[in-house]
XYZ file of C-alpha atoms in Angstrom:
585
model
C 25.802 -14.313 1.230
C 21.814 -14.114 0.199
C 20.586 -13.246 -2.793
C 17.503 -11.618 -3.824
C 17.861 -10.197 -7.708
C 20.067 -9.080 -10.609
C 20.442 -5.448 -11.177
C 18.797 -6.284 -15.163
C 16.351 -8.451 -16.937
C 18.021 -11.804 -18.121
C 18.455 -12.308 -21.704
C 15.257 -14.744 -21.849
C 13.203 -12.258 -20.046
C 10.998 -9.044 -20.864
C 11.982 -6.917 -23.516
C 9.379 -4.279 -23.336
C 6.887 -3.021 -20.925
C 3.770 -5.027 -21.883
C 5.830 -8.155 -21.780
C 6.475 -7.969 -17.895
C 5.093 -11.011 -16.233
C 3.532 -8.728 -13.069
C 2.844 -12.255 -11.364
C 6.357 -13.145 -11.037
C 7.321 -9.697 -10.336
C 5.083 -9.269 -7.627
C 6.108 -12.863 -6.211
C 9.798 -11.934 -6.375
C 9.369 -8.810 -4.316
C 6.984 -10.197 -2.028
C 9.131 -13.235 -0.788
C 11.934 -10.310 -0.278
C 9.768 -8.350 1.526
C 8.964 -11.473 3.690
C 12.444 -12.169 4.279
C 13.125 -8.497 5.455
C 10.752 -8.840 8.144
C 11.677 -12.211 9.542
C 15.246 -10.607 9.441
C 13.812 -7.325 11.467
C 11.914 -9.303 13.995
C 14.510 -11.371 14.821
C 16.883 -8.535 15.070
C 19.172 -9.572 12.056
C 19.734 -5.869 11.363
C 22.979 -6.579 9.285
C 20.997 -9.190 7.320
C 17.932 -6.447 6.955
C 20.686 -4.530 5.443
C 21.666 -6.811 3.569
C 18.629 -7.925 1.834
C 17.529 -4.052 1.408
C 20.477 -3.372 -0.754
C 19.783 -6.412 -2.653
C 16.311 -5.634 -3.197
C 16.642 -2.288 -3.849
C 19.011 -3.023 -6.640
C 16.982 -6.235 -8.038
C 15.631 -5.364 -11.941
C 12.069 -6.524 -10.535
C 11.465 -3.997 -7.665
C 12.732 -1.294 -10.179
C 9.979 -2.562 -12.663
C 7.638 -2.673 -9.617
C 8.231 1.008 -8.386
C 7.883 2.022 -12.007
C 4.476 0.829 -11.911
C 3.354 2.281 -9.015
C 4.075 5.459 -9.431
C 2.555 5.755 -12.918
C -0.757 3.801 -11.989
C -1.401 5.789 -8.993
C -3.773 9.263 -8.709
C -0.460 11.704 -8.977
C 0.263 9.960 -12.520
C -1.244 12.861 -14.642
C 1.165 15.112 -12.098
C 4.138 16.241 -13.386
C 7.306 17.662 -11.090
C 9.437 20.812 -12.159
C 10.520 19.264 -15.015
C 6.890 18.671 -16.442
C 7.782 14.621 -17.287
C 5.894 12.138 -17.319
C 6.009 8.952 -17.868
C 2.288 8.222 -19.773
C 3.716 5.761 -22.708
C 4.909 2.264 -22.244
C 8.555 2.966 -24.266
C 8.793 6.080 -21.430
C 8.210 3.531 -18.593
C 10.155 0.876 -19.951
C 12.793 2.948 -20.089
C 12.760 4.652 -16.668
C 13.054 1.147 -15.178
C 16.927 1.477 -16.019
C 17.263 5.133 -14.789
C 16.788 4.162 -11.278
C 19.721 3.713 -9.873
C 21.859 5.260 -6.671
C 24.549 6.281 -8.281
C 24.678 9.425 -9.625
C 21.102 9.964 -8.285
C 20.216 13.989 -7.464
C 16.718 14.654 -6.419
C 15.216 17.632 -8.066
C 13.291 20.556 -6.190
C 9.649 19.915 -5.493
C 6.809 21.605 -7.023
C 4.493 23.422 -4.635
C 0.635 23.248 -5.265
C -2.039 23.759 -2.930
C -5.489 22.290 -2.064
C -8.254 23.258 0.120
C -9.041 22.131 3.603
C -12.475 21.756 5.147
C -12.144 24.651 7.266
C -11.608 27.217 4.736
C -7.320 26.908 4.407
C -5.339 25.652 2.106
C -3.474 22.602 2.283
C 0.290 22.942 1.022
C 1.500 19.705 -1.206
C 5.099 19.074 -2.678
C 4.922 17.266 -5.706
C 8.259 15.481 -6.558
C 9.273 14.872 -10.357
C 8.320 11.197 -12.112
C 11.981 9.961 -11.359
C 11.889 10.995 -7.669
C 8.875 9.841 -6.391
C 10.238 6.524 -8.387
C 13.376 6.121 -6.682
C 11.429 6.945 -3.244
C 9.011 3.760 -4.138
C 12.147 1.902 -4.506
C 13.158 2.773 -1.043
C 9.856 2.085 0.169
C 9.728 -1.316 -0.781
C 12.265 -2.499 1.413
C 11.575 -0.184 4.408
C 7.956 -0.918 4.804
C 8.605 -4.323 5.905
C 11.289 -2.860 8.668
C 8.784 -0.299 9.636
C 5.843 -2.910 9.982
C 7.435 -4.795 12.489
C 8.504 -1.572 14.688
C 4.805 -0.224 14.703
C 2.469 0.135 17.543
C 0.002 -2.197 17.671
C -3.244 0.200 17.825
C -1.679 2.385 14.602
C -4.098 1.907 11.894
C -2.790 4.983 8.949
C -0.690 4.041 6.252
C -0.299 0.806 6.463
C -1.332 -2.250 4.725
C -4.436 -4.089 5.642
C -5.418 -1.515 8.482
C -7.818 1.112 8.174
C -10.335 3.741 9.625
C -12.953 1.019 10.337
C -9.528 -0.817 12.564
C -9.599 2.741 14.768
C -12.901 2.784 15.301
C -13.328 -0.931 16.501
C -10.717 -0.419 18.739
C -11.799 2.599 20.008
C -15.017 1.060 20.736
C -13.549 -1.817 22.589
C -11.835 0.672 24.602
C -15.123 3.004 25.362
C -17.934 0.456 25.422
C -18.036 -0.991 28.361
C -19.429 0.136 32.067
C -16.247 0.140 33.275
C -14.318 1.715 30.581
C -12.799 5.186 30.603
C -14.641 7.643 30.563
C -12.295 10.516 29.583
C -10.546 11.346 26.452
C -7.917 13.182 25.009
C -8.859 14.206 21.432
C -5.443 15.497 19.747
C -4.187 17.347 16.875
C -0.964 17.859 16.158
C -0.071 21.739 14.350
C 1.384 20.964 10.880
C 2.401 17.633 11.166
C 4.232 17.081 7.736
C 6.263 20.704 7.474
C 7.156 20.385 11.228
C 8.810 16.804 11.253
C 12.632 17.513 12.532
C 15.279 16.409 9.523
C 17.938 15.423 11.815
C 15.730 13.049 14.068
C 14.186 11.257 10.877
C 18.125 11.182 9.698
C 19.285 9.674 12.883
C 16.076 7.325 13.621
C 14.769 5.717 9.723
C 17.271 3.172 9.062
C 17.873 3.404 5.660
C 20.628 5.016 3.450
C 21.119 8.233 5.000
C 22.703 9.879 2.002
C 19.442 9.330 0.069
C 16.963 10.344 2.944
C 19.182 13.556 3.091
C 18.700 14.431 -0.743
C 15.183 13.851 -0.466
C 14.661 15.755 2.712
C 16.923 19.318 1.604
C 15.756 19.561 -1.795
C 14.007 22.513 -1.750
C 10.626 23.420 -2.999
C 9.404 25.718 -6.200
C 7.036 27.890 -4.591
C 5.542 31.116 -7.543
C 8.327 30.591 -9.400
C 10.917 30.609 -6.179
C 13.211 28.348 -4.964
C 13.236 28.085 -1.280
C 14.693 25.791 1.024
C 13.135 22.754 2.988
C 14.511 22.782 6.564
C 11.830 21.052 8.041
C 9.216 18.441 7.109
C 8.403 15.993 4.868
C 6.677 16.968 1.416
C 2.908 15.735 1.530
C 2.710 14.223 -2.070
C 6.239 12.338 -1.878
C 5.658 8.508 -2.283
C 7.835 7.632 1.280
C 6.141 10.828 3.141
C 3.296 8.046 4.659
C 6.094 5.705 6.075
C 8.277 8.804 7.457
C 5.036 10.242 9.291
C 4.715 6.256 10.824
C 8.575 6.709 12.102
C 8.056 9.208 13.464
C 5.156 8.978 15.333
C 6.093 5.133 16.547
C 6.759 4.946 20.030
C 4.066 7.034 20.680
C 1.605 4.131 22.200
C 4.453 1.614 23.339
C 5.856 4.453 25.033
C 3.558 6.243 27.018
C 2.233 2.741 28.273
C 5.868 2.094 29.439
C 6.255 5.321 30.926
C 2.740 4.517 33.154
C 4.127 1.316 34.193
C 7.698 2.503 35.240
C 5.918 5.627 37.088
C 2.609 3.497 38.589
C 3.320 -0.171 38.720
C 1.945 -2.601 36.308
C -1.144 -2.712 38.443
C -2.173 1.040 39.048
C -1.503 1.594 35.239
C -3.895 -0.747 34.568
C -6.597 1.005 36.392
C -5.908 4.827 35.180
C -7.082 3.242 31.750
C -5.130 4.354 29.452
C -5.627 3.644 26.007
C -4.290 5.523 22.821
C -5.445 4.777 19.379
C -4.467 6.481 15.964
C -4.478 6.791 12.677
C -1.873 8.888 10.817
C -0.922 12.195 12.786
C -4.701 12.071 14.961
C -4.776 10.035 17.720
C -7.006 10.008 20.939
C -6.555 8.705 24.573
C -8.475 7.448 27.351
C -7.965 7.748 30.497
C -10.098 7.567 33.797
C -9.447 10.654 35.233
C -9.434 14.558 33.389
C -6.716 15.327 35.838
C -4.679 12.364 34.950
C -4.832 12.959 31.500
C -4.198 16.597 31.807
C -1.412 16.305 34.338
C 0.681 13.044 32.985
C -0.936 11.837 29.884
C -0.483 15.367 27.944
C 3.038 16.384 29.561
C 4.532 13.557 28.139
C 2.763 13.629 24.422
C 4.085 16.972 24.255
C 7.617 16.320 25.574
C 7.389 13.380 22.677
C 6.895 15.309 20.380
C 8.909 18.015 21.070
C 12.264 16.246 20.517
C 10.722 15.244 16.889
C 9.966 19.066 16.297
C 6.633 18.930 16.603
C 3.277 20.430 18.730
C -0.174 19.867 19.925
C -2.788 22.234 18.272
C -4.499 24.704 21.200
C -7.371 25.059 18.945
C -7.821 21.563 18.043
C -6.365 19.369 21.363
C -9.166 19.109 24.442
C -10.117 16.749 27.042
C -13.818 15.733 27.045
C -16.101 13.639 28.955
C -17.504 10.749 26.533
C -20.902 11.729 27.685
C -20.222 14.992 25.730
C -18.879 12.810 22.667
C -15.892 13.915 20.397
C -15.481 13.537 16.697
C -13.051 10.951 15.116
C -12.011 10.453 11.427
C -15.676 11.098 10.446
C -17.709 9.717 13.189
C -19.039 10.416 16.377
C -18.423 8.656 19.741
C -20.803 9.245 22.422
C -22.307 8.021 25.473
C -26.328 8.001 25.678
C -27.255 6.714 29.145
C -24.279 4.791 29.662
C -24.395 3.139 25.743
C -21.763 3.953 23.467
C -23.480 4.943 20.074
C -20.760 5.749 17.157
C -22.787 7.931 14.457
C -21.572 9.649 11.323
C -20.440 13.147 12.653
C -22.089 16.275 11.844
C -19.331 17.930 10.060
C -18.978 14.622 7.814
C -22.971 14.748 7.202
C -22.754 18.169 5.795
C -19.863 17.795 3.895
C -21.146 14.878 1.716
C -24.263 16.777 1.569
C -22.781 19.651 0.113
C -20.940 17.501 -2.443
C -24.047 16.103 -3.393
C -25.650 19.355 -3.536
C -22.773 20.425 -5.742
C -23.475 17.675 -8.037
C -26.797 18.368 -8.533
C -26.345 21.732 -9.123
C -23.770 21.506 -11.602
C -26.223 19.179 -13.458
C -29.053 22.030 -14.430
C -27.839 22.843 -18.109
C -30.201 19.840 -19.498
C -27.879 17.160 -18.513
C -29.475 13.859 -19.237
C -31.169 12.052 -15.979
C -28.988 9.456 -16.693
C -25.527 11.330 -16.640
C -26.670 12.499 -13.388
C -27.359 9.269 -11.631
C -23.910 7.624 -12.834
C -22.152 10.732 -11.716
C -24.271 10.451 -7.858
C -24.559 6.359 -7.286
C -20.283 5.835 -6.600
C -20.682 8.958 -4.430
C -23.758 7.982 -2.506
C -22.616 4.276 -2.115
C -19.033 4.925 -0.971
C -20.260 7.022 2.003
C -22.956 4.402 2.594
C -19.743 1.747 2.410
C -17.711 3.929 4.737
C -20.600 4.471 7.552
C -21.949 0.839 7.454
C -20.290 -0.299 10.067
C -21.976 2.690 12.249
C -25.491 3.315 13.962
C -26.216 5.101 10.978
C -29.643 3.818 9.191
C -31.582 6.802 10.747
C -28.787 9.367 9.152
C -29.421 7.619 6.298
C -33.070 7.937 5.735
C -32.556 12.056 7.110
C -30.007 12.142 4.243
C -31.901 10.534 1.546
C -34.991 12.655 2.287
C -32.827 15.766 2.065
C -31.496 14.171 -1.600
C -35.243 13.591 -2.601
C -36.231 17.129 -2.298
C -33.003 18.817 -3.625
C -33.800 16.165 -7.048
C -37.441 17.515 -6.614
C -36.126 21.481 -6.769
C -33.585 19.919 -9.768
C -36.695 18.617 -11.341
C -38.876 21.760 -11.247
C -36.049 24.344 -12.298
C -35.530 22.049 -15.591
C -38.855 21.917 -16.300
C -40.072 25.693 -14.921
C -43.648 25.326 -16.620
C -44.577 21.672 -14.884
C -46.420 21.038 -12.088
C -44.449 19.040 -9.125
C -46.795 16.222 -9.621
C -45.456 15.618 -13.071
C -42.010 16.147 -11.942
C -42.034 13.186 -9.652
C -44.422 11.002 -12.308
C -41.562 11.974 -15.094
C -38.527 11.434 -12.834
C -39.693 8.840 -10.120
C -40.096 5.543 -11.672
C -41.395 2.154 -10.433
C -38.344 0.279 -9.786
C -39.676 -3.286 -8.285
C -42.370 -2.652 -5.414
C -41.403 1.062 -4.725
C -40.867 4.184 -7.025
C -37.813 5.691 -7.401
C -35.892 8.723 -8.945
C -34.318 6.603 -11.862
C -33.552 7.276 -15.992
C -33.242 4.534 -18.770
C -30.385 2.335 -19.804
C -29.668 -0.322 -22.315
C -31.076 -4.062 -20.921
C -27.954 -5.411 -19.708
C -29.337 -8.792 -20.892
C -29.476 -8.010 -24.388
C -33.062 -7.112 -24.741
C -34.327 -4.415 -26.704
C -36.510 -2.483 -23.995
C -34.700 -0.054 -22.005
C -34.915 -0.759 -18.208
C -34.943 1.809 -15.323
C -31.416 3.119 -13.831
C -32.147 4.154 -10.153
C -30.688 6.240 -7.685
C -28.862 4.507 -4.840
C -30.689 4.974 -1.362
C -28.288 5.168 1.146
C -30.810 3.446 3.674
C -30.811 0.256 1.518
C -27.056 -0.202 2.861
C -27.451 -3.147 5.428
C -25.471 -2.035 8.982
C -22.487 -4.829 9.186
C -20.158 -4.670 12.096
C -16.364 -4.456 10.812
C -14.001 -7.558 11.825
C -11.059 -5.762 13.369
C -7.427 -6.379 12.332
C -5.321 -7.975 15.340
C -3.468 -5.617 17.030
C 0.389 -6.878 15.928
C -0.973 -8.253 12.233
C 1.909 -7.844 9.714
C 1.205 -8.614 6.162
C 4.501 -8.668 5.276
C 6.004 -12.016 7.529
C 4.879 -15.184 6.746
C 3.641 -16.467 9.779
C 0.678 -14.024 9.493
C -0.394 -15.471 5.470
C -2.982 -17.722 6.925
C -4.900 -15.305 9.679
C -4.431 -12.490 6.617
C -6.492 -14.945 4.287
C -9.143 -15.599 7.136
C -9.625 -12.213 8.045
C -9.891 -11.437 3.849
C -12.174 -14.160 3.903
C -14.415 -13.031 6.713
C -14.428 -8.907 5.014
C -15.762 -10.049 1.795
C -19.434 -9.740 0.904
C -21.202 -12.865 2.438
C -23.078 -13.543 -0.473
C -21.135 -12.988 -3.072
C -18.003 -15.004 -1.088
C -20.251 -17.723 -0.218
C -21.583 -18.728 -3.538
C -17.884 -18.967 -4.620
C -17.237 -21.188 -1.827
C -19.978 -23.417 -3.453
C -18.507 -23.238 -6.802
C -15.073 -24.360 -4.770
C -16.811 -27.042 -3.027
C -18.355 -28.818 -6.221
C -15.257 -28.312 -8.130
C -13.133 -30.430 -5.283
C -16.010 -33.177 -4.938
C -16.460 -32.035 -1.616
C -13.059 -32.807 -0.636
C -9.938 -31.257 1.192
C -7.344 -30.120 -1.247
C -4.651 -31.515 0.965
C -6.110 -34.584 2.869
C -8.374 -35.185 0.368
C -10.900 -36.519 2.764
C -15.070 -34.659 2.762
C -15.721 -31.445 3.971
C -18.536 -30.352 5.601
C -20.539 -27.405 3.810
C -20.654 -25.367 7.057
C -18.656 -22.233 7.065
C -16.663 -22.699 10.314
C -15.377 -26.508 8.872
C -13.523 -24.593 5.513
C -11.084 -22.708 4.894
C -10.415 -20.965 1.699
C -6.546 -20.990 0.850
C -5.004 -18.877 -2.221
C -2.785 -20.890 -3.764
C -0.230 -17.680 -4.840
C -0.586 -15.445 -1.694
C -1.759 -11.785 -1.935
C 0.970 -10.724 -0.337
C 2.945 -12.231 -3.429
C 0.359 -11.078 -6.438
C -2.033 -13.946 -6.537
C -5.874 -12.801 -6.663
C -8.980 -13.807 -5.410
C -10.078 -15.759 -8.664
C -11.185 -19.127 -8.205
C -8.639 -20.083 -10.274
C -6.512 -19.256 -7.614
C -8.359 -20.776 -4.568
C -9.021 -23.910 -2.994
C -10.672 -25.102 -0.044
C -8.969 -27.034 3.250
C -10.136 -28.198 6.740
C -9.023 -25.432 9.230
C -6.211 -27.776 10.100
C -5.148 -28.896 7.166
C -4.710 -24.890 6.045
C -2.881 -24.329 9.504
C -0.200 -27.362 7.995
C 0.303 -25.931 4.307
C 1.785 -23.090 6.088
C 3.495 -24.455 8.913
C 5.598 -27.005 6.560
C 5.574 -24.662 3.312
C 2.877 -26.752 1.528
C 1.885 -25.877 -1.744
C -1.445 -27.027 -3.204
C -1.779 -27.490 -6.776
C -5.565 -26.593 -8.004
C -7.545 -29.724 -9.516
C -9.577 -30.437 -12.571
C -12.438 -29.104 -11.953
C -15.392 -31.487 -11.039
C -12.604 -34.588 -11.198
C -11.427 -33.808 -7.253
C -8.330 -34.867 -8.496
C -5.504 -32.921 -6.118
C -1.557 -33.035 -6.359
C 0.678 -31.851 -3.574
C 4.512 -30.369 -4.093
C 6.271 -29.403 -0.659
C 8.395 -26.415 -1.589
C 12.108 -26.874 -0.939
C 11.991 -23.466 0.576
C 8.723 -20.952 1.234
C 11.175 -18.196 1.362
C 13.240 -19.166 -1.469
C 12.751 -16.505 -4.785
C 11.811 -17.312 -8.114
C 14.654 -16.793 -10.694
C 15.051 -13.186 -11.878
C 12.773 -11.849 -14.722
């Protein structure tokens, strides 16, 4: 029988929270997840169940579960018991508390956050222990869910993002012969209405544990209420349950069309489905086909799960009219598809900037205002940098300029506009920018300008889409995951680091010790300890290989040892078993 880990730390292991070797923990859990993914893909469901039980019982998985719930955004938000794990001692003691035997889930604490349309979104906040238990079971559930996910589902999945969904829609809609009609769908109250019985029958995990979380109840305004449907927005495991609920929406629809129309005819109707969480769009060759064939099938698919389409937000539009999805507007102009930031997204962003500036009227130092604004500006520009956004960036820059001028005039009511401009807009290189002063990072005595970030400085870079069948938990995809990560890194920084690695290795491949051409396409960046196993992007964890040698390393389970810098001396060790877990901590 396969064994993954021990229930408790060994005598020689850590004795308190700060002594935990997280590299070993991540490596242990990562290898266990890979084995679960392999067994799931090979349809060895008994083996999956055995590996799952072993991982959940392991001390390493429990430690990682505690770490995840004490380092995320909700770490300062307590549940109904008002308990937080905010000290190393509490975190250490929490590890030994994560035992399924005798466990009872506490009710959720209801909280509300505002939505863009003015309404409020209800959140259900579990206690810290309930979150940690969900995180523990999620470690084992996630690899299995990934194997069963739709190719073009991009929400709540490791290694996927909204940008991948956008790139896939570009592939589906950009050509002349592409589909001209789009079903822009929205599910009404998705998280609040998922049928519990359907989940209990289809989620491959401990049914007793899942039922405890689903039926835990919620405390709202001091009143305990039953939870007969839905999963709590705020629960650690809720995103995975959401994906399980909608998995099969794409593959099932395609299979239905092939059976109904035949393989050849099914291709001619140009149906493609792209989903991010509970938002999805379906392309089609005609409005009538989407309305009479596709939509009824989707309605029936959702009905089985206790869900319905929103009549207000679901619509069928022509691509020349355009539609909004994930903060972008997709529309064809003269037959050419352009993806731009949506007006709604731009207005919401500018309102946030305006609010930040308005809140700084009470004599806040300009340096403080700039430090608050720069992350907001850079983050928004980064999100839209793969779209046709230059014109919008320049327009918003202009709006921000006049907003800052107004801020300056209100801060100095007795000064002229010329004085305000001369006081706050400083020479930064070849142009003047709104700037404060900061200490010289190099240690000089003089203070140097701290400029406000300009959106128009963001370079437009095409996003590299992840492959549809990419599985970050399966060992066969490790090499592809490394390549994708390298290609998505900033070219200047990454190239400089590669040059450093190349010189440290004496210009030779770390495997065959033959010379590597400095051309980018002649070298691969290999992580000695895989990212999935807790490895970092530090130079100490990377070596350069020929592409063919890189494939050989992964195919044969070879481990390359980092050479001494500048010597070019390498060692090569073959692992006895790539998937063999490390010793229990």
